[in-house]
Short mmCIF file of C-alpha atoms in Angstrom, two decimals:
data_model
loop_
_atom_site.label_atom_id
_atom_site.label_comp_id
_atom_site.label_asym_id
_atom_site.label_seq_id
_atom_site.Cartn_x
_atom_site.Cartn_y
_atom_site.Cartn_z
CA MET C 220 -8.96 -16.12 27.55
CA LYS C 221 -5.85 -15.27 29.54
CA ALA C 222 -2.83 -13.71 27.84
CA ARG C 223 -0.33 -16.40 26.85
CA SER C 224 3.42 -16.14 26.80
CA GLY C 225 4.10 -19.09 24.50
CA PRO C 226 4.09 -19.28 20.73
CA VAL C 227 1.06 -19.09 18.46
CA PHE C 228 0.42 -22.06 16.17
CA TRP C 229 -1.78 -21.58 13.10
CA PHE C 230 -3.89 -24.24 11.37
CA LEU C 231 -5.43 -22.65 8.29
CA CYS C 232 -7.44 -23.58 5.25
CA GLY C 233 -6.56 -21.60 2.17
CA SER C 234 -3.52 -20.21 0.47
CA PRO C 235 -2.09 -16.74 1.10
CA ALA C 236 -3.22 -15.82 -2.43
CA LYS C 237 -6.93 -16.05 -1.53
CA ALA C 238 -8.89 -12.96 -0.52
CA SER C 239 -10.11 -14.74 2.62
CA SER C 240 -6.51 -14.98 3.77
CA ARG C 241 -6.53 -11.32 4.79
CA LEU C 242 -7.38 -12.36 8.34
CA GLN C 243 -5.65 -15.71 8.21
CA GLY C 244 -2.45 -16.24 10.08
CA TYR C 245 -0.13 -15.76 7.11
CA LEU C 246 -0.05 -11.99 7.44
CA ILE C 247 -0.64 -11.89 11.18
CA SER C 248 2.15 -14.39 11.78
CA ARG C 249 4.53 -12.22 9.78
CA GLU C 250 3.54 -9.15 11.81
CA PHE C 251 3.92 -11.08 15.08
CA ALA C 252 7.50 -11.96 14.06
CA LYS C 253 8.23 -8.26 13.54
CA ILE C 254 7.29 -7.52 17.16
CA GLY C 255 8.99 -10.58 18.64
CA VAL C 256 6.04 -12.95 19.10
CA GLN C 257 6.89 -16.54 18.16
CA SER C 258 4.33 -17.59 15.55
CA VAL C 259 4.35 -20.72 13.38
CA ILE C 260 2.13 -21.73 10.45
CA VAL C 261 1.81 -25.46 11.21
CA TYR C 262 -0.80 -26.19 8.55
CA GLY C 263 -1.94 -24.06 5.63
CA ARG C 264 -3.61 -25.97 2.81
CA GLU C 265 -6.72 -25.97 0.67
CA ASN C 266 -8.18 -29.05 2.39
CA PRO C 267 -10.87 -28.08 4.94
CA GLY C 268 -11.15 -31.70 6.14
CA GLY C 269 -7.67 -31.50 7.65
CA ARG C 270 -6.61 -34.95 6.56
CA ASP C 271 -2.98 -33.88 6.28
CA PHE C 272 -2.58 -32.98 9.96
CA SER C 273 -4.04 -36.16 11.44
CA PRO C 274 -0.51 -37.43 12.41
CA PHE C 275 -0.34 -34.58 14.97
CA ALA C 276 -3.32 -36.05 16.80
CA ARG C 277 -1.82 -39.45 17.66
CA PRO C 278 -2.85 -40.25 21.24
CA ASN C 279 0.64 -41.48 22.18
CA LEU C 280 2.34 -38.30 20.96
CA HIS C 281 2.28 -35.96 23.94
CA VAL C 282 4.25 -32.73 23.98
CA ASN C 283 4.03 -29.88 26.45
CA LEU C 284 2.18 -27.04 24.75
CA ARG C 285 1.21 -25.28 27.97
CA GLY C 286 1.14 -21.53 27.40
CA THR C 287 0.67 -21.82 23.66
CA THR C 288 -2.29 -20.69 21.59
CA ALA C 289 -3.53 -22.66 18.57
CA VAL C 290 -5.54 -20.65 16.06
CA ILE C 291 -7.76 -22.70 13.76
CA GLN C 292 -9.56 -21.16 10.81
CA LYS C 293 -11.97 -22.70 8.31
CA LEU C 294 -11.02 -26.28 9.25
CA TYR C 295 -13.75 -28.53 10.59
CA GLY C 296 -14.88 -32.13 10.91
CA LEU C 297 -13.67 -35.21 12.73
CA HIS C 298 -9.98 -34.69 11.96
CA THR C 299 -10.08 -31.13 13.25
CA ASP C 300 -12.06 -32.22 16.32
CA SER C 301 -9.33 -34.78 17.07
CA LEU C 302 -6.65 -32.15 16.55
CA ILE C 303 -8.38 -29.79 19.01
CA ASP C 304 -8.71 -32.59 21.58
CA TRP C 305 -5.00 -33.41 21.21
CA LEU C 306 -3.90 -29.75 21.42
CA ARG C 307 -6.02 -29.25 24.54
CA CYS C 308 -4.60 -32.41 26.18
CA CYS C 309 -1.13 -31.02 25.53
CA GLY C 310 -2.07 -27.74 27.26
CA SER C 311 -2.76 -25.36 24.37
CA THR C 312 -5.55 -22.77 24.35
CA ILE C 313 -7.74 -23.03 21.24
CA ALA C 314 -8.98 -20.00 19.29
CA TYR C 315 -11.30 -20.63 16.35
CA VAL C 316 -11.88 -18.03 13.62
CA VAL C 317 -15.22 -18.21 11.79
CA CYS C 318 -15.41 -16.48 8.42
CA ASP C 319 -18.56 -18.02 6.93
CA PHE C 320 -22.03 -19.26 7.79
CA ARG C 321 -21.56 -23.05 7.66
CA SER C 322 -24.35 -25.07 9.15
CA LYS C 323 -22.41 -28.36 9.05
CA ASN C 324 -19.44 -26.93 10.96
CA GLU C 325 -19.78 -27.77 14.67
CA THR C 326 -16.02 -27.78 15.34
CA TRP C 327 -15.90 -24.14 16.43
CA LYS C 328 -17.94 -25.08 19.52
CA LYS C 329 -14.89 -26.93 20.92
CA ALA C 330 -12.75 -23.77 21.06
CA ASP C 331 -11.88 -21.76 24.16
CA ILE C 332 -12.54 -18.53 22.27
CA VAL C 333 -14.38 -17.91 19.00
CA LEU C 334 -13.56 -14.95 16.76
CA ALA C 335 -15.75 -13.80 13.87
CA THR C 336 -14.76 -11.60 10.95
CA SER C 337 -17.90 -9.44 11.04
CA ALA C 338 -20.50 -8.21 13.49
CA ALA C 339 -23.20 -10.23 11.67
CA LEU C 340 -21.22 -13.46 12.03
CA ALA C 341 -20.49 -12.71 15.68
CA ARG C 342 -24.21 -12.21 16.38
CA ASP C 343 -25.15 -15.43 14.57
CA TYR C 344 -22.53 -17.56 16.31
CA THR C 345 -23.32 -15.94 19.69
CA GLU C 346 -26.99 -16.88 19.23
CA GLN C 347 -26.02 -20.45 18.33
CA SER C 348 -23.66 -20.94 21.25
CA GLY C 349 -25.10 -18.79 24.00
CA SER C 350 -21.54 -17.55 24.61
CA GLN C 351 -20.05 -14.26 23.50
CA VAL C 352 -18.24 -14.48 20.17
CA GLN C 353 -15.63 -11.77 19.69
CA THR C 354 -15.28 -9.75 16.48
CA VAL C 355 -11.98 -9.29 14.67
CA PHE C 356 -12.72 -7.19 11.65
CA ASP C 357 -11.39 -8.16 8.28
CA PRO C 358 -8.98 -5.46 7.03
CA PHE C 359 -11.10 -4.98 3.89
CA GLU C 360 -14.21 -4.34 5.97
CA TYR C 361 -12.23 -1.91 8.11
CA SER C 362 -10.99 -0.03 5.06
CA LEU C 363 -14.55 0.66 3.91
CA ASP C 364 -15.44 2.74 6.98
CA PRO C 365 -12.99 2.63 9.89
CA GLU C 366 -15.17 4.92 12.02
CA ALA C 367 -18.24 2.67 11.65
CA VAL C 368 -16.17 -0.38 12.56
CA GLY C 369 -14.93 1.41 15.67
CA ARG C 370 -18.50 2.28 16.70
CA SER C 371 -19.75 -1.30 16.26
CA HIS C 372 -16.88 -2.94 18.12
#
């Protein structure tokens, strides 16, 4: 994936109060703002089906998103697939973060880049896709043994 100069849009499942939110865009978006990267939480709810963001995916609503990156985490299914199709048609690059083993989630396969929160997840998703899945370690995992994380990355 090429470096992008545009903003980062986040579509997340889960509240900032959940432990799984450590990697989610809530904290990362805040840190991006501190260093001058435009970052917007577009969707952050408890609903993994993404029903609330379906208005974004209207075929007649076309905006120029060229140069932007959309990060999607834990959302999957037909609504998310439609959202990815719409974002791509508008010119956005799609990054998908996988945090769990979910056999019924096929949505991540539509992304331009897939990021996993552990080496085990990255291996599993790499085997499923045949493409390299990158690892972005969860801060909690990193805090257990930063040197081991550095060796495995």
